[in-house]
Amino acid sequence: MIFNGVIRSGGTPEALVQFGAESGTLRVGQRGGSTTDYRTTDYRTTPLLPAGWSVASIDVENGRLTLRQGKQAVTAEI
């Protein structure tokens, strides 16, 4: 994953990322993976993260994105 920056959109912090052929924004609480089940409208699932990872926090002021997988946390900075 490539971490490109952070923004605040409508008061909500978002991280700008690229993962594989996908690019877009992440919000706190989203988790990696994607669903092919059209009956599911789980907007917390995203193809912008590897399966098993989730967005723990986004710090716009300091340019940080923290991801979590179980007890492991990883923080990226701009």
PDB file of C-alpha atoms in Angstrom:
ATOM      1  CA  MET A   1       0.000   0.000   0.000  1.00  0.00           C
ATOM      2  CA  ILE A   2       1.151   3.530  -0.770  1.00  0.00           C
ATOM      3  CA  PHE A   3       0.126   6.268   1.667  1.00  0.00           C
ATOM      4  CA  ASN A   4      -0.190   9.591  -0.195  1.00  0.00           C
ATOM      5  CA  GLY A   5      -1.635  11.971   2.384  1.00  0.00           C
ATOM      6  CA  VAL A   6      -4.531  12.943   4.617  1.00  0.00           C
ATOM      7  CA  ILE A   7      -7.498  15.269   4.216  1.00  0.00           C
ATOM      8  CA  ARG A   8     -10.539  16.281   6.200  1.00  0.00           C
ATOM      9  CA  SER A   9     -13.744  15.943   4.204  1.00  0.00           C
ATOM     10  CA  GLY A  10     -16.911  17.283   5.820  1.00  0.00           C
ATOM     11  CA  GLY A  11     -15.198  17.075   9.193  1.00  0.00           C
ATOM     12  CA  THR A  12     -14.212  13.426   8.675  1.00  0.00           C
ATOM     13  CA  PRO A  13     -10.504  12.545   8.433  1.00  0.00           C
ATOM     14  CA  GLU A  14      -9.552  10.482   5.386  1.00  0.00           C
ATOM     15  CA  ALA A  15      -6.286   8.946   4.170  1.00  0.00           C
ATOM     16  CA  LEU A  16      -5.352   8.967   0.483  1.00  0.00           C
ATOM     17  CA  VAL A  17      -3.927   5.572  -0.504  1.00  0.00           C
ATOM     18  CA  GLN A  18      -3.116   3.224  -3.367  1.00  0.00           C
ATOM     19  CA  PHE A  19      -3.232  -0.563  -3.066  1.00  0.00           C
ATOM     20  CA  GLY A  20      -2.553  -2.619  -6.169  1.00  0.00           C
ATOM     21  CA  ALA A  21      -4.614  -1.170  -9.026  1.00  0.00           C
ATOM     22  CA  GLU A  22      -7.001   0.593  -6.614  1.00  0.00           C
ATOM     23  CA  SER A  23      -6.733   4.154  -5.308  1.00  0.00           C
ATOM     24  CA  GLY A  24      -8.999   6.220  -3.094  1.00  0.00           C
ATOM     25  CA  THR A  25      -9.633   7.255   0.490  1.00  0.00           C
ATOM     26  CA  LEU A  26      -9.861   5.350   3.757  1.00  0.00           C
ATOM     27  CA  ARG A  27     -11.813   6.254   6.892  1.00  0.00           C
ATOM     28  CA  VAL A  28     -11.433   5.060  10.476  1.00  0.00           C
ATOM     29  CA  GLY A  29     -13.155   1.708  10.970  1.00  0.00           C
ATOM     30  CA  GLN A  30     -12.809   0.440   7.412  1.00  0.00           C
ATOM     31  CA  ARG A  31     -11.338  -3.034   7.031  1.00  0.00           C
ATOM     32  CA  GLY A  32      -9.539  -4.793   4.234  1.00  0.00           C
ATOM     33  CA  GLY A  33     -11.138  -7.142   1.788  1.00  0.00           C
ATOM     34  CA  SER A  34     -13.945  -6.890  -0.688  1.00  0.00           C
ATOM     35  CA  THR A  35     -17.294  -8.489  -1.077  1.00  0.00           C
ATOM     36  CA  THR A  36     -18.927  -9.875  -4.177  1.00  0.00           C
ATOM     37  CA  ASP A  37     -22.251 -10.334  -2.414  1.00  0.00           C
ATOM     38  CA  TYR A  38     -24.561  -7.705  -3.906  1.00  0.00           C
ATOM     39  CA  ARG A  39     -26.916  -8.135  -0.939  1.00  0.00           C
ATOM     40  CA  THR A  40     -24.272  -6.757   1.409  1.00  0.00           C
ATOM     41  CA  THR A  41     -23.993  -2.984   1.749  1.00  0.00           C
ATOM     42  CA  ASP A  42     -21.101  -3.043   4.212  1.00  0.00           C
ATOM     43  CA  TYR A  43     -19.290   0.167   3.342  1.00  0.00           C
ATOM     44  CA  ARG A  44     -16.674  -0.548   6.010  1.00  0.00           C
ATOM     45  CA  THR A  45     -15.092  -3.202   3.774  1.00  0.00           C
ATOM     46  CA  THR A  46     -12.609  -1.874   1.205  1.00  0.00           C
ATOM     47  CA  PRO A  47     -10.267  -3.291  -1.456  1.00  0.00           C
ATOM     48  CA  LEU A  48      -7.784  -0.541  -0.478  1.00  0.00           C
ATOM     49  CA  LEU A  49      -6.425  -2.630   2.423  1.00  0.00           C
ATOM     50  CA  PRO A  50      -5.158  -6.202   2.654  1.00  0.00           C
ATOM     51  CA  ALA A  51      -7.639  -8.642   4.192  1.00  0.00           C
ATOM     52  CA  GLY A  52      -7.391  -8.699   7.971  1.00  0.00           C
ATOM     53  CA  TRP A  53      -6.220  -5.084   8.326  1.00  0.00           C
ATOM     54  CA  SER A  54      -8.335  -2.146   9.494  1.00  0.00           C
ATOM     55  CA  VAL A  55      -7.962   1.628   9.860  1.00  0.00           C
ATOM     56  CA  ALA A  56      -7.361   2.364  13.553  1.00  0.00           C
ATOM     57  CA  SER A  57      -6.801   6.135  13.319  1.00  0.00           C
ATOM     58  CA  ILE A  58      -6.102   9.032  10.970  1.00  0.00           C
ATOM     59  CA  ASP A  59      -4.280  12.074  12.364  1.00  0.00           C
ATOM     60  CA  VAL A  60      -4.754  14.911   9.865  1.00  0.00           C
ATOM     61  CA  GLU A  61      -2.765  17.478  11.846  1.00  0.00           C
ATOM     62  CA  ASN A  62       0.357  15.270  11.999  1.00  0.00           C
ATOM     63  CA  GLY A  63      -0.101  13.407   8.684  1.00  0.00           C
ATOM     64  CA  ARG A  64      -0.413   9.909  10.180  1.00  0.00           C
ATOM     65  CA  LEU A  65      -2.361   6.791   9.269  1.00  0.00           C
ATOM     66  CA  THR A  66      -2.492   3.885  11.740  1.00  0.00           C
ATOM     67  CA  LEU A  67      -3.546   0.428  10.597  1.00  0.00           C
ATOM     68  CA  ARG A  68      -4.231  -2.560  12.809  1.00  0.00           C
ATOM     69  CA  GLN A  69      -4.208  -6.324  12.328  1.00  0.00           C
ATOM     70  CA  GLY A  70      -5.175  -8.036  15.566  1.00  0.00           C
ATOM     71  CA  LYS A  71      -2.816  -6.677  18.228  1.00  0.00           C
ATOM     72  CA  GLN A  72      -0.275  -5.400  15.698  1.00  0.00           C
ATOM     73  CA  ALA A  73      -0.447  -1.694  14.795  1.00  0.00           C
ATOM     74  CA  VAL A  74       1.522   0.056  12.053  1.00  0.00           C
ATOM     75  CA  THR A  75       1.708   3.836  11.655  1.00  0.00           C
ATOM     76  CA  ALA A  76       2.698   5.576   8.411  1.00  0.00           C
ATOM     77  CA  GLU A  77       3.649   9.270   8.252  1.00  0.00           C
ATOM     78  CA  ILE A  78       3.801  11.747   5.405  1.00  0.00           C
TER      79      ILE A  78
END
